[in-house]
Short mmCIF file of C-alpha atoms and ligand atoms in Angstrom, two decimals:
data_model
loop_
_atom_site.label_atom_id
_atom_site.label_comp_id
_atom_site.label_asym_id
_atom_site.label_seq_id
_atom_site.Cartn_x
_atom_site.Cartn_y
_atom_site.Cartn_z
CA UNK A 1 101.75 -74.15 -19.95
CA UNK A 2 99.02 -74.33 -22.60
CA UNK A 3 96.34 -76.97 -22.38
CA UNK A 4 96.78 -79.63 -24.92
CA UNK A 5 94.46 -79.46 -27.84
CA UNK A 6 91.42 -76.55 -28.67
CA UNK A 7 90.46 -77.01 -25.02
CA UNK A 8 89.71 -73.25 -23.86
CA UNK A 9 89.78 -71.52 -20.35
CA UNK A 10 86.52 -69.86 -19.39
CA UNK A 11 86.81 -66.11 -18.67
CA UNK A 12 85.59 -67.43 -14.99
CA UNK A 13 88.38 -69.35 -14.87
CA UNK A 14 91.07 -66.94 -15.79
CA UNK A 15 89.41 -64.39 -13.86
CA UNK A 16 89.47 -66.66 -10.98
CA UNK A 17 93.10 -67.51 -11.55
CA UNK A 18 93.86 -63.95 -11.73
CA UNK A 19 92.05 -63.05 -8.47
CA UNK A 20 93.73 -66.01 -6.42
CA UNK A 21 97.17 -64.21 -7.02
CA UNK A 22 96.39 -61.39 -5.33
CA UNK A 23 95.24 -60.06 -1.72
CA UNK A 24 94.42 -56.75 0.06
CA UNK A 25 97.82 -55.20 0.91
CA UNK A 26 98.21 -54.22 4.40
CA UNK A 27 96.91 -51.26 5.50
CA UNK A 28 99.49 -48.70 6.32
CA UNK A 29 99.44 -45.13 8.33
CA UNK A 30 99.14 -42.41 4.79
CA UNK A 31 99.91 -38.76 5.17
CA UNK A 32 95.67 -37.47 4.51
CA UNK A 33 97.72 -35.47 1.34
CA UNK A 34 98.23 -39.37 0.09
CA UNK A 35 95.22 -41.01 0.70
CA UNK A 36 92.68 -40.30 -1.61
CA UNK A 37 91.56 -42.76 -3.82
CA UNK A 38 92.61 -45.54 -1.13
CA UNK A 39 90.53 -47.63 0.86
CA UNK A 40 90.01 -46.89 4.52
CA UNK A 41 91.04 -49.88 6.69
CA UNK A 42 89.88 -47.99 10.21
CA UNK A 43 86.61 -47.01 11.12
CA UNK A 44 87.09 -43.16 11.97
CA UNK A 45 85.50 -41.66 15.23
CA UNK A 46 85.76 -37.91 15.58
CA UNK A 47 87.31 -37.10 18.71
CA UNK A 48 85.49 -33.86 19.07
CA UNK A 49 82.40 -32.08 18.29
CA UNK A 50 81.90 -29.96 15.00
CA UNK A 51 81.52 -27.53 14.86
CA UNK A 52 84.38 -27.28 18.05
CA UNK A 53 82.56 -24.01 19.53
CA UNK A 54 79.31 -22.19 19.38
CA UNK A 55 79.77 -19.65 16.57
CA UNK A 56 78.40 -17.40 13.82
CA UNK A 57 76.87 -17.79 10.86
CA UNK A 58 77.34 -14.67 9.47
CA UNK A 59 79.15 -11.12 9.59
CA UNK A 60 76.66 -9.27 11.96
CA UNK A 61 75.94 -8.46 15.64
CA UNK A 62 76.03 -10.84 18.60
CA UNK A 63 72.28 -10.60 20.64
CA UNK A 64 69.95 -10.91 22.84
CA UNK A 65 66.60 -11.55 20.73
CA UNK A 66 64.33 -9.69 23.67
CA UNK A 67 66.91 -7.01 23.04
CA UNK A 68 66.11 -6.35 19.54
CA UNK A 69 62.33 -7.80 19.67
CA UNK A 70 60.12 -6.16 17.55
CA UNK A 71 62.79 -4.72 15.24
CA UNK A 72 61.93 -2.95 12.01
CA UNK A 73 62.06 -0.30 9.01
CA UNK A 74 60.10 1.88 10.68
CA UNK A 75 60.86 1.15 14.39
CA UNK A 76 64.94 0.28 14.42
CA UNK A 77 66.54 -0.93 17.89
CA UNK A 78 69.54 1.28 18.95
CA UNK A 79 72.22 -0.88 20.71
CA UNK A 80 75.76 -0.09 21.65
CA UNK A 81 78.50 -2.29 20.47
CA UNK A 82 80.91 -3.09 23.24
CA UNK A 83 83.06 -5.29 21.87
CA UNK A 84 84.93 -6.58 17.90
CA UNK A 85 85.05 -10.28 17.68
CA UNK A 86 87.27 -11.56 14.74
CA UNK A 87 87.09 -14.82 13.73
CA UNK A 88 90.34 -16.96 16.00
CA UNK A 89 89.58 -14.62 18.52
CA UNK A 90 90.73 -16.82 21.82
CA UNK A 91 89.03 -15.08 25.10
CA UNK A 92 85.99 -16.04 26.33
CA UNK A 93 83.15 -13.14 26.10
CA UNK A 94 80.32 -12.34 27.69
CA UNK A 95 77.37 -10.73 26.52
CA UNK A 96 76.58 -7.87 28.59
CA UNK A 97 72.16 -7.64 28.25
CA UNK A 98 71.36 -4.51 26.84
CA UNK A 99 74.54 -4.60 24.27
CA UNK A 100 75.88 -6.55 21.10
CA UNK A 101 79.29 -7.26 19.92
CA UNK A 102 80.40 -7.16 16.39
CA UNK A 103 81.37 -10.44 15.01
CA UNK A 104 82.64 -11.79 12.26
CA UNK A 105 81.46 -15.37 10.34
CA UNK A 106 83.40 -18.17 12.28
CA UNK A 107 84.18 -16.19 15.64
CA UNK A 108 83.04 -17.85 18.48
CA UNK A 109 80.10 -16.63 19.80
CA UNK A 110 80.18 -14.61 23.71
CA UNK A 111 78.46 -16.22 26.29
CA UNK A 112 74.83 -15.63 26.44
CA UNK A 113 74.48 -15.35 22.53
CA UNK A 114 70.78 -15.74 21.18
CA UNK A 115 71.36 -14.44 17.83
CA UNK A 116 73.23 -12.84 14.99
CA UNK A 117 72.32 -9.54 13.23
CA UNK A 118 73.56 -10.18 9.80
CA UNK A 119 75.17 -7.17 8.80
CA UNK A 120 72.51 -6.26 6.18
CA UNK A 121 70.19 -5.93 8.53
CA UNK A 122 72.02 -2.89 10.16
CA UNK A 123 74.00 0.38 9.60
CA UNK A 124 76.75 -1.34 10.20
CA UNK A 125 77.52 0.56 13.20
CA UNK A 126 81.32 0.01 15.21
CA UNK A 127 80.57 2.19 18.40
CA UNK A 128 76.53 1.86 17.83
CA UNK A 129 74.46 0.31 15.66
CA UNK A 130 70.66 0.41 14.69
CA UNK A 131 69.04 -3.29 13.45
CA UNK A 132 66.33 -2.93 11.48
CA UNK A 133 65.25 -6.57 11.68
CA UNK A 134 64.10 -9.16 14.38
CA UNK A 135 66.03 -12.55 14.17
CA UNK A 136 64.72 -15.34 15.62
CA UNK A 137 66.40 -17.31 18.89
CA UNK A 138 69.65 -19.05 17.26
CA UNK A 139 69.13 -17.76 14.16
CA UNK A 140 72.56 -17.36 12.21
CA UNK A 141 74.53 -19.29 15.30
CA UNK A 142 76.19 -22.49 14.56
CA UNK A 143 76.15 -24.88 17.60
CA UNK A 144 78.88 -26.75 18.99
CA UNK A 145 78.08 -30.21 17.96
CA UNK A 146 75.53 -29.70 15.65
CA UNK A 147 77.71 -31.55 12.79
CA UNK A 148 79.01 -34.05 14.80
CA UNK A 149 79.01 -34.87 18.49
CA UNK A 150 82.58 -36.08 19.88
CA UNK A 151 82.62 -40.20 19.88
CA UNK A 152 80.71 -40.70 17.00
CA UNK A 153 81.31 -42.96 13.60
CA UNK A 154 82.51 -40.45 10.85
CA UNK A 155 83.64 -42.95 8.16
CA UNK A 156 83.58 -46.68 7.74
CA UNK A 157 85.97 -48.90 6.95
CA UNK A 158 85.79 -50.01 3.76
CA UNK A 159 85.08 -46.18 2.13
CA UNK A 160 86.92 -45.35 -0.46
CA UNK A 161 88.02 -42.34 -0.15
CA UNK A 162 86.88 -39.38 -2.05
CA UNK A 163 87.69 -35.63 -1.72
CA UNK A 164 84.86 -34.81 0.20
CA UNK A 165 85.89 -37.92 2.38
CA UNK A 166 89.49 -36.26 2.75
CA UNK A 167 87.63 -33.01 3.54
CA UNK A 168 86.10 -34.83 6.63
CA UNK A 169 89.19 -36.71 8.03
CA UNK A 170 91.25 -33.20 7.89
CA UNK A 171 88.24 -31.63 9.31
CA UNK A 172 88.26 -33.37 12.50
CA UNK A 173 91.50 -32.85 12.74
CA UNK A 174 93.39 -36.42 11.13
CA UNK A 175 97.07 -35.92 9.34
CA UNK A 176 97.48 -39.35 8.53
CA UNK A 177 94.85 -42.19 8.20
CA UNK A 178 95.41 -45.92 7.58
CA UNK A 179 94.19 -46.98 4.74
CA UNK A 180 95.18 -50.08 2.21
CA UNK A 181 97.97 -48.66 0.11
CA UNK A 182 97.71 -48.89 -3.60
CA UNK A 183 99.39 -51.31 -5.14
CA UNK A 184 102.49 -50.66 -7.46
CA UNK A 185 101.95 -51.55 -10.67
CA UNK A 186 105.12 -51.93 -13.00
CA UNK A 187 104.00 -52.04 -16.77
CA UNK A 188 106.13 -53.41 -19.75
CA UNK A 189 105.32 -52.90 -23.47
CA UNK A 190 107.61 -55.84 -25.04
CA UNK A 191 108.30 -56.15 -28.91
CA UNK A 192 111.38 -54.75 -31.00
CA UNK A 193 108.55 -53.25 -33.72
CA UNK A 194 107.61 -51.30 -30.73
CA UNK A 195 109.30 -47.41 -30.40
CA UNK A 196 108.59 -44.34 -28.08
CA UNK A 197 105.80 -42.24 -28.98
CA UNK A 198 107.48 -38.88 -30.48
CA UNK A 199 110.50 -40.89 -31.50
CA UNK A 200 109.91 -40.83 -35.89
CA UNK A 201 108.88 -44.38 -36.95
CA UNK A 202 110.94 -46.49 -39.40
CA UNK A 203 109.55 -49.00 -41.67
CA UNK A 204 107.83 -51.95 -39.59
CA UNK A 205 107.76 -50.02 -36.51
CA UNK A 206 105.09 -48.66 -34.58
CA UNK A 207 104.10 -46.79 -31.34
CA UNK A 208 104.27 -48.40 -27.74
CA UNK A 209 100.30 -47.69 -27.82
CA UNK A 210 99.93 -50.33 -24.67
CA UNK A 211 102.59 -49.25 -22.31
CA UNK A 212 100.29 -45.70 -22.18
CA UNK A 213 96.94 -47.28 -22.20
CA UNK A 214 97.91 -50.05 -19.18
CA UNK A 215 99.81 -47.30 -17.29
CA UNK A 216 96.49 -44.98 -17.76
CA UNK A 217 94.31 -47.60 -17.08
CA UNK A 218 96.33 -48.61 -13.65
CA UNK A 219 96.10 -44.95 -12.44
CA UNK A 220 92.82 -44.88 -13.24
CA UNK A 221 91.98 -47.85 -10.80
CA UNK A 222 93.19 -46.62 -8.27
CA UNK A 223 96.63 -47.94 -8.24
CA UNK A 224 100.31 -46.50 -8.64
CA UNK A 225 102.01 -47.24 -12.60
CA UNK A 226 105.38 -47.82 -13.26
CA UNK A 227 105.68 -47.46 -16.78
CA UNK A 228 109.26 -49.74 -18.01
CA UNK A 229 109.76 -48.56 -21.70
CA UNK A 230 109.54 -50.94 -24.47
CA UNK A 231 111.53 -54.20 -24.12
CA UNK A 232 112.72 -55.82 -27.27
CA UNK A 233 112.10 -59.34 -28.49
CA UNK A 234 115.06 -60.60 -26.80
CA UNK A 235 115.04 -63.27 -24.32
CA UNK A 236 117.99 -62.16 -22.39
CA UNK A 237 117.04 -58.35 -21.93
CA UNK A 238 113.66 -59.24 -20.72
CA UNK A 239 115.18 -61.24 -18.25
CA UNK A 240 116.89 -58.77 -17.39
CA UNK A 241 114.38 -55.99 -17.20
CA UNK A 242 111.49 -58.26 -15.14
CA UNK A 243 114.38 -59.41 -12.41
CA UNK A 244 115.29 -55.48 -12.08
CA UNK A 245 111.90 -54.24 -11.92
CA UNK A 246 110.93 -57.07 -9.22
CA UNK A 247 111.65 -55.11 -6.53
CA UNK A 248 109.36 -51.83 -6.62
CA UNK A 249 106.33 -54.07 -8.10
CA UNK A 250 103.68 -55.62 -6.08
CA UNK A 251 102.17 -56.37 -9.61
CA UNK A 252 104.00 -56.52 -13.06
CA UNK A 253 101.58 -56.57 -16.44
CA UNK A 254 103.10 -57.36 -19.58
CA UNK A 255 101.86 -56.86 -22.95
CA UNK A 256 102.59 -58.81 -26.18
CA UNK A 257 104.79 -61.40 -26.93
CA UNK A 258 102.27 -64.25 -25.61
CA UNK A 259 101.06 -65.83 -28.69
CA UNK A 260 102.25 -68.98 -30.50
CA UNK A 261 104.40 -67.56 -32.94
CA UNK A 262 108.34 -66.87 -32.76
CA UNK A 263 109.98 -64.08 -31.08
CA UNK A 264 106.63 -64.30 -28.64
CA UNK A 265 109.69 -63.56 -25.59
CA UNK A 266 107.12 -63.10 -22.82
CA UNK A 267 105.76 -66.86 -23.04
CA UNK A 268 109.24 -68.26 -23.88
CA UNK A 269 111.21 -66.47 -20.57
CA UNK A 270 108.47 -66.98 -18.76
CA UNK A 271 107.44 -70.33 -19.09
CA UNK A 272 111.36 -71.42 -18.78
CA UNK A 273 111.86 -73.70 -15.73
CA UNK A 274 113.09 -71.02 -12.63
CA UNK A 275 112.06 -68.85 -9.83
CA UNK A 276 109.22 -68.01 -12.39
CA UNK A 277 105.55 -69.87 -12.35
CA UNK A 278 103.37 -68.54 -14.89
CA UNK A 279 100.97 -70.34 -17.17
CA UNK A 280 99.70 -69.48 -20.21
CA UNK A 281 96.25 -70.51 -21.34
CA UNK A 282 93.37 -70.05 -24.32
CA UNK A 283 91.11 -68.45 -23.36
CA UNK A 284 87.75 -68.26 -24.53
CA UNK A 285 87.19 -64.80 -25.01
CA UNK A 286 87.26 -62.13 -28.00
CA UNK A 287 89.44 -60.21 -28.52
CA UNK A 288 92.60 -60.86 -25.63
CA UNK A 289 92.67 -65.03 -26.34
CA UNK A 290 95.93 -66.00 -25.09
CA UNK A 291 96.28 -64.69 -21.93
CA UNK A 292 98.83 -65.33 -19.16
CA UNK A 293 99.29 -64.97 -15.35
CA UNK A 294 101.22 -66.27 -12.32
CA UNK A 295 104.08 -65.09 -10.20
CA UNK A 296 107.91 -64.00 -10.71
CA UNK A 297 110.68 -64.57 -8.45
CA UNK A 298 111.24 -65.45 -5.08
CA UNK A 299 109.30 -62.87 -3.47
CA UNK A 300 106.36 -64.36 -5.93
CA UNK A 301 105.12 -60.75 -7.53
CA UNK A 302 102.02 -61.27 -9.34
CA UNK A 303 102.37 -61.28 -13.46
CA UNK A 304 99.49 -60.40 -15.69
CA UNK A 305 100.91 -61.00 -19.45
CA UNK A 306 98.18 -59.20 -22.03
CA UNK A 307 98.42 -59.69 -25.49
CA UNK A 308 99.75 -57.35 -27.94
CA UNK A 309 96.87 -55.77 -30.09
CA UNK A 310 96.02 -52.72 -28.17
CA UNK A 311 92.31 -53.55 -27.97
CA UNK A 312 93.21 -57.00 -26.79
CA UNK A 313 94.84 -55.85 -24.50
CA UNK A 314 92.78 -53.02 -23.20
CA UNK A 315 90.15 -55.70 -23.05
CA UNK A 316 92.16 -58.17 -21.08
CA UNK A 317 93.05 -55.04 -18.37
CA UNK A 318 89.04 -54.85 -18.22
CA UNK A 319 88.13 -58.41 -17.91
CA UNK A 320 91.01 -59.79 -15.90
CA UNK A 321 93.31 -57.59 -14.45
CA UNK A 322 90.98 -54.57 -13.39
CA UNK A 323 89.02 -56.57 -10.63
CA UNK A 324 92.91 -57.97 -8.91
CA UNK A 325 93.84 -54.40 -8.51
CA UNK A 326 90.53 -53.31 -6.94
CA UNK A 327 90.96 -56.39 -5.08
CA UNK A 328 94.45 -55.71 -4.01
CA UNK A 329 93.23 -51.93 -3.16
CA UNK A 330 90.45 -53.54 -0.85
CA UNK A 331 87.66 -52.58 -2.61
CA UNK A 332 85.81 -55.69 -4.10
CA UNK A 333 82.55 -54.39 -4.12
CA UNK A 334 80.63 -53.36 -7.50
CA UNK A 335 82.71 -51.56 -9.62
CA UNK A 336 81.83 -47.95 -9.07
CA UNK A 337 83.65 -46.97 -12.13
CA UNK A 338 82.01 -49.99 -14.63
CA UNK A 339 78.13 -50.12 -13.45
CA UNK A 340 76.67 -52.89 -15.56
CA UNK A 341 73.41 -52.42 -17.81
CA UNK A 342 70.67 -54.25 -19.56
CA UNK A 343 70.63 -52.67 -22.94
CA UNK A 344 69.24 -53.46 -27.00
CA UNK A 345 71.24 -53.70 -30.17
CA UNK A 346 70.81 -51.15 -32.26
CA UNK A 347 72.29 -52.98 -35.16
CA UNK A 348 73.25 -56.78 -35.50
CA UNK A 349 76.95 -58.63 -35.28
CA UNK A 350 78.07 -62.15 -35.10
CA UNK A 351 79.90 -63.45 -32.25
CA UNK A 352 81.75 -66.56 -32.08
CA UNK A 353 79.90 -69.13 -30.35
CA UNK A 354 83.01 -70.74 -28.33
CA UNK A 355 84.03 -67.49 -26.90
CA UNK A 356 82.57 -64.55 -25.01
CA UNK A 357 82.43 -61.58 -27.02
CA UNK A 358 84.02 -58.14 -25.43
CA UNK A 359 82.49 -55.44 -28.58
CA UNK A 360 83.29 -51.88 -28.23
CA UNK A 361 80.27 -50.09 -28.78
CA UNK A 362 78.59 -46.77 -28.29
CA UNK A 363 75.28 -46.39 -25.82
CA UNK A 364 72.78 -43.83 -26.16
CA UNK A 365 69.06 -43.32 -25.06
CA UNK A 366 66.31 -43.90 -26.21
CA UNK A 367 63.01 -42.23 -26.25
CA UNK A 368 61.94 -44.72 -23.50
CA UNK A 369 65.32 -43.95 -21.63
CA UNK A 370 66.62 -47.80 -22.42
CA UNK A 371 70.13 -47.89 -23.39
CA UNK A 372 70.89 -48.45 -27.07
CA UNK A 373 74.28 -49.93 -27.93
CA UNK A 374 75.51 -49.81 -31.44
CA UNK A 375 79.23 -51.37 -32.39
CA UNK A 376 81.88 -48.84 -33.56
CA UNK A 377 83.58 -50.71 -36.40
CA UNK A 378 84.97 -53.82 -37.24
CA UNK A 379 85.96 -56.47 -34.76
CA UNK A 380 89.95 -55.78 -35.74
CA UNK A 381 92.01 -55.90 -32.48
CA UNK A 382 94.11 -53.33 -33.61
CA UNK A 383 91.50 -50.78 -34.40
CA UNK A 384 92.77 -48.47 -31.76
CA UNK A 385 90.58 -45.24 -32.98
CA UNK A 386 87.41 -46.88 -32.96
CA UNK A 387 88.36 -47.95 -29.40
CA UNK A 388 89.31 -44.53 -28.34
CA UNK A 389 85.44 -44.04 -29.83
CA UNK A 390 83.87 -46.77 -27.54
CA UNK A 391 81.57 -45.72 -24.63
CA UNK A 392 80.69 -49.55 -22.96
CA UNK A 393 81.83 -53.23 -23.73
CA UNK A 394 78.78 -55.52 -24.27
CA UNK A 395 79.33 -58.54 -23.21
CA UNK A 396 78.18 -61.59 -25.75
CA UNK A 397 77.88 -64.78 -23.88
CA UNK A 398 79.26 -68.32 -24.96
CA UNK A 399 77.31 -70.16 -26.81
CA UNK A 400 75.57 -67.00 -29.11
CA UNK A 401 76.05 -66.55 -32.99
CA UNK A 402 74.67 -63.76 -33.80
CA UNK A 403 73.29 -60.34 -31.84
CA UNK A 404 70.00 -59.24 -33.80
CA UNK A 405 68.92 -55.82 -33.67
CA UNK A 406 66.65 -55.02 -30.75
CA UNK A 407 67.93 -57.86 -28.71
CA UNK A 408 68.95 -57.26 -25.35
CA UNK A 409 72.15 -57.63 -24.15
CA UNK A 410 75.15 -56.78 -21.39
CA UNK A 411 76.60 -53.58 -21.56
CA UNK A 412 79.67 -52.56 -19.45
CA UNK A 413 79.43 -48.75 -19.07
CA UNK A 414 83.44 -47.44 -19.38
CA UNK A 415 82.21 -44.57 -17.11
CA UNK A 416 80.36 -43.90 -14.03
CA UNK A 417 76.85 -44.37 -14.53
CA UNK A 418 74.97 -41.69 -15.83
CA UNK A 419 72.42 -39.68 -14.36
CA UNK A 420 68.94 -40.62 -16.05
CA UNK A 421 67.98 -38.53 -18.73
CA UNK A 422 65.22 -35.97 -18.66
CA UNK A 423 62.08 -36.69 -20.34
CA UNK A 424 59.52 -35.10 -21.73
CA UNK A 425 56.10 -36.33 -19.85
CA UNK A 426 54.54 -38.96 -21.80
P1 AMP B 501 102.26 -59.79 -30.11
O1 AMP B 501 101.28 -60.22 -29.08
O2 AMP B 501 103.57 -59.40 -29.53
O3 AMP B 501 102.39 -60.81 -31.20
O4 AMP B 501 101.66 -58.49 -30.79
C1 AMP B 501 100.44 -58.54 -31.46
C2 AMP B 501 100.23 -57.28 -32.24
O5 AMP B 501 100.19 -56.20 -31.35
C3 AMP B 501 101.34 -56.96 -33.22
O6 AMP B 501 100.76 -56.40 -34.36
C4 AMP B 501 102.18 -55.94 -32.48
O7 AMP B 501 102.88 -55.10 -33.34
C5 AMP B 501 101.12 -55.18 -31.71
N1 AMP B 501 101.67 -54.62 -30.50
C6 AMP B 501 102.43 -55.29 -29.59
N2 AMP B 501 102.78 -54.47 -28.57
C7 AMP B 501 102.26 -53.26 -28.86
C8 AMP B 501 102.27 -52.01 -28.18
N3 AMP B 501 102.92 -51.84 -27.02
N4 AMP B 501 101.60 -50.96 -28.73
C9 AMP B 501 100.94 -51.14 -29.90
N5 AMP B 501 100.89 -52.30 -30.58
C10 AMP B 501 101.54 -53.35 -30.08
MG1 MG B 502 105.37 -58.99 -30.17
#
C-alpha cells in the first residue's frame, strides 16, 4: 500500500526491502558445461597433481644432458634414436644412456629423462639424429606436479566462475561442480499500448522496449530470463498470466502499470487482498518513483514491479533489483560489473532536492586521467536513445539542487572498469 501523504521511501529503504525478499538459492551439483557464470558453493581440491606425469615441452628428443654436453654448430652429438613416443603413449620407457627417443609435446617422458632436444635443434633424425645444441638439465620437461600438487586448494568458494575458472575444474578432471544455481527470472511487459517488436504499430501503440531490456539485463547478471510477452491492461488476464508463470519463477519483475492513474493493472491485481503481498511505495528517486515489491502466491515468489518508461525502468533494474539477483546468485560482494567512481561534471544539471538523482551520462578522461561525466540529453524517462548512448549513472544525492560544472560527483560505470589510460609523461 502507498504511504499516506508526500511521505517518500529512501532508495535504502526500498533497496533494503528488495534485498530482504530474497536469499542465496541452494547450491546444487551443475554439469561444468552449465556452470559458468555461477557461484561456487565448494571449495575445490585437486585430487591429483598437474601436470599428472613428467612430460615434454616440446617436439624433440628425450636425453641425457652429459650425453649431448658440449653440443654445437660446429661439433654436433650423434645419437641413435631407439624409440617414437607419441603423445597418450601408455608404457612406461626407459632411457637407455647413450640413446634418445623421439617424442612428441605432451608424451610422457621415459624414465631417466634430463632433457628435451627441441626439434630445431636437430636434423630431425628417426633412426639417428645429430643435435646441434646443449640443453640444460630439465630444460623443455614439464614435471609432474609442477602446476599443482594433489590435495591442494584450486578454487574457493565463493568464485564466480569464469572460463578460465571452468578451464581449471575440467582440468583436474571435475564433470559437475556445485555451485548456487541462477535464479529464474520470469519477466512481464504489461500495457495494451504495448505490441511485439516486428509486429507494424497502429496508432497509440508502441514497442514492448522493457520486456527486452529486463530480460537482457537479467542474463546479463548472471541469472536465467523468462521473457512472458506483453500482458494487456486487463485485470483478469494478468491474473491469469502471474498465477501460470508462478511455477518456473524464483523471481517475477514486472514493468508498468504501477502508477496512480487508471488501467495501472499491476498495482490494482496486486495490491487486491489474496495469496499476494506486495506493497507499493514513493520512492525518492529519479527517474523509477513508484516502485513496487513483495511476494506472489503460496510458494511466496519474489515480485519486483518497475515502472513503465523504459529508462525508469532500466534504472529501477540498476538500483533495486540488480543487487537481489547477485544476492540470490551468492555473490554479494562489489559489483564486478558496476565499479563505482569519483568523477567531475563536465557540464551543470539540476536535480531535485527530495530525490536521488540516477542521470545517464557519458565518462571520458581527462588529461589528468580523472573521469569526466557529461549528461546525454534531457532528463525524459522515455528517452530510450540517449539511454542506449549512456556509459555510467551518476548518482545525485538527496538534498542537492543543482550539479555545477567541475564538481565532483558518483559515477556508476555500466561496464567493467577500465584499464587506466596511457599517458604521456608529464
Ligand atoms: P505505465 O507505468 O504503465 O503508466 O507506463 C508508463 C509509460 O511507459 C507509458 O508511456 C507507457 O506507454 C510506457 N511503457 C510501458 N511499458 C512499456 C514497455 N514494455 N516498453 C516501452 N514503453 C513502455
Ligand atoms: Mg501502462
Amino acid at each position: 500500500m502507498s504511504p499516506a501523504g508526500d511521505t517518500l521511501t529512501t532508495v535504502a529503504e526500498h533497496r533494503q526491502a528488495c534485498l530482504d525478499l530474497v536469499r542465496p538459492l541452494p547450491p546444487l551439483d551443475l554439469a561444468l558445461r552449465d556452470a559458468l557464470g555461477c557461484v561456487l558453493a565448494e571449495d575445490v581440491v585437486s585430487p591429483r597433481p598437474l601436470p599428472a606425469f613428467d612430460n615434454s615441452a616440446m617436439d624433440g628428443y628425450a636425453v641425457r644432458v652429459r650425453d649431448v654436453a658440449g653440443a654445437s654448430e660446429e661439433h654436433p652429438v650423434g645419437l641413435p634414436v631407439v624409440g617414437d613416443i607419441a603423445a597418450g603413449r601408455p608404457d612406461a620407457l626407459r632411457l637407455v644412456g647413450g640413446t634418445t627417443a623421439r617424442i612428441m609435446t605432451g608424451a610422457p617422458v621415459p624414465q631417466g629423462t634430463e632433457a628435451v632436444v627441441p626439434v630445431e635443434w636437430t636434423d630431425r633424425g628417426v633412426s639417428h639424429v645429430t643435435i646441434t645444441r646443449a640443453p640444460t638439465p630439465g630444460q623443455h620437461v614439464r614435471r609432474a606436479g609442477e602446476d599443482v600438487q594433489a590435495g591442494v586448494l584450486v578454487l574457493e568458494a565463493g568464485t564466480r566462475l569464469e572460463p578460465r575458472h571452468v578451464g581449471v575444474l575440467a582440468a583436474i578432471g571435475r564433470a559437475r561442480v556445485r555451485v548456487r544455481p541462477r535464479p529464474r527470472v520470469v519477466v512481464v511487459s504489461t500495457g495494451t499500448e504495448v505490441v511485439e517488436p516486428g509486429v507494424t504499430l497502429a496508432r497509440g501503440q508502441l514497442h514492448d522496449a522493457n520486456g527486452y531490456l529486463l530480460t537482457a539485463a537479467v542474463e546479463d547478471v548472471g541469472a536465467l530470463a523468462y521473457r512472458v510477452g506483453v500482458v494487456a491492461d486487463d485485470a483478469h488476464e494478468l491474473a491469469g498470466v502471474l498465477d501460470d508463470q508462478l511455477v518456473r519463477a524464483d523471481v517475477v519483475i514486472t514493468s508498468g502499470g504501477v502508477s496512480e492513474g487508471a488501467y495501472d493493472t499491476v498495482k490494482e491485481v496486486l495490491s487486491a487482498p489474496g495469496q499476494h503481498s506486495v506493497r507499493f511505495d514513493r520512492v525518492a528517486v529519479q527517474p523509477g518513483m513508484p516502485q513496487g515489491c513483495g511476494t506472489l502466491g503460496e510458494q511466496a515468489v519474489p515480485v519486483f514491479t518497475l515502472p513503465g518508461n523504459p529508462v525508469s525502468s532500466f534504472v529501477s533494474f540498476e538500483v533495486f533489483v540488480r543487487p537481489a539477483l547477485r544476492r540470490m546468485l551468492g555473490d554479494p560482494g562489489p559489483d564486478p560489473q558496476r565499479p563505482r567512481v569519483r568523477a567531475v561534471a563536465g557540464t551543470g544539471w539540476t536535480s531535485p532536492p527530495a530525490k536521488e538523482q540516477y542521470v545517464r551520462a557519458a565518462w571520458t578522461r581527462d588529461e589528468r586521467g580523472r573521469f569526466v561525466v557529461e549528461p546525454v540529453s534531457g532528463h525524459g524517462s522515455h528517452l530510450v536513445t540517449a539511454l542506449a548512448r549512456a556509459t555510467c549513472l551518476v548518482v545525485v544525492p538527496v538534498g542537492v539542487g543543482a550539479v555545477e560544472p567541475g564538481d565532483e560527483v558518483e559515477a556508476v560505470l555500466l561496464g567493467p572498469l577500465p584499464a587506466p589510460e596511457a599517458r604521456d609523461a608529464p
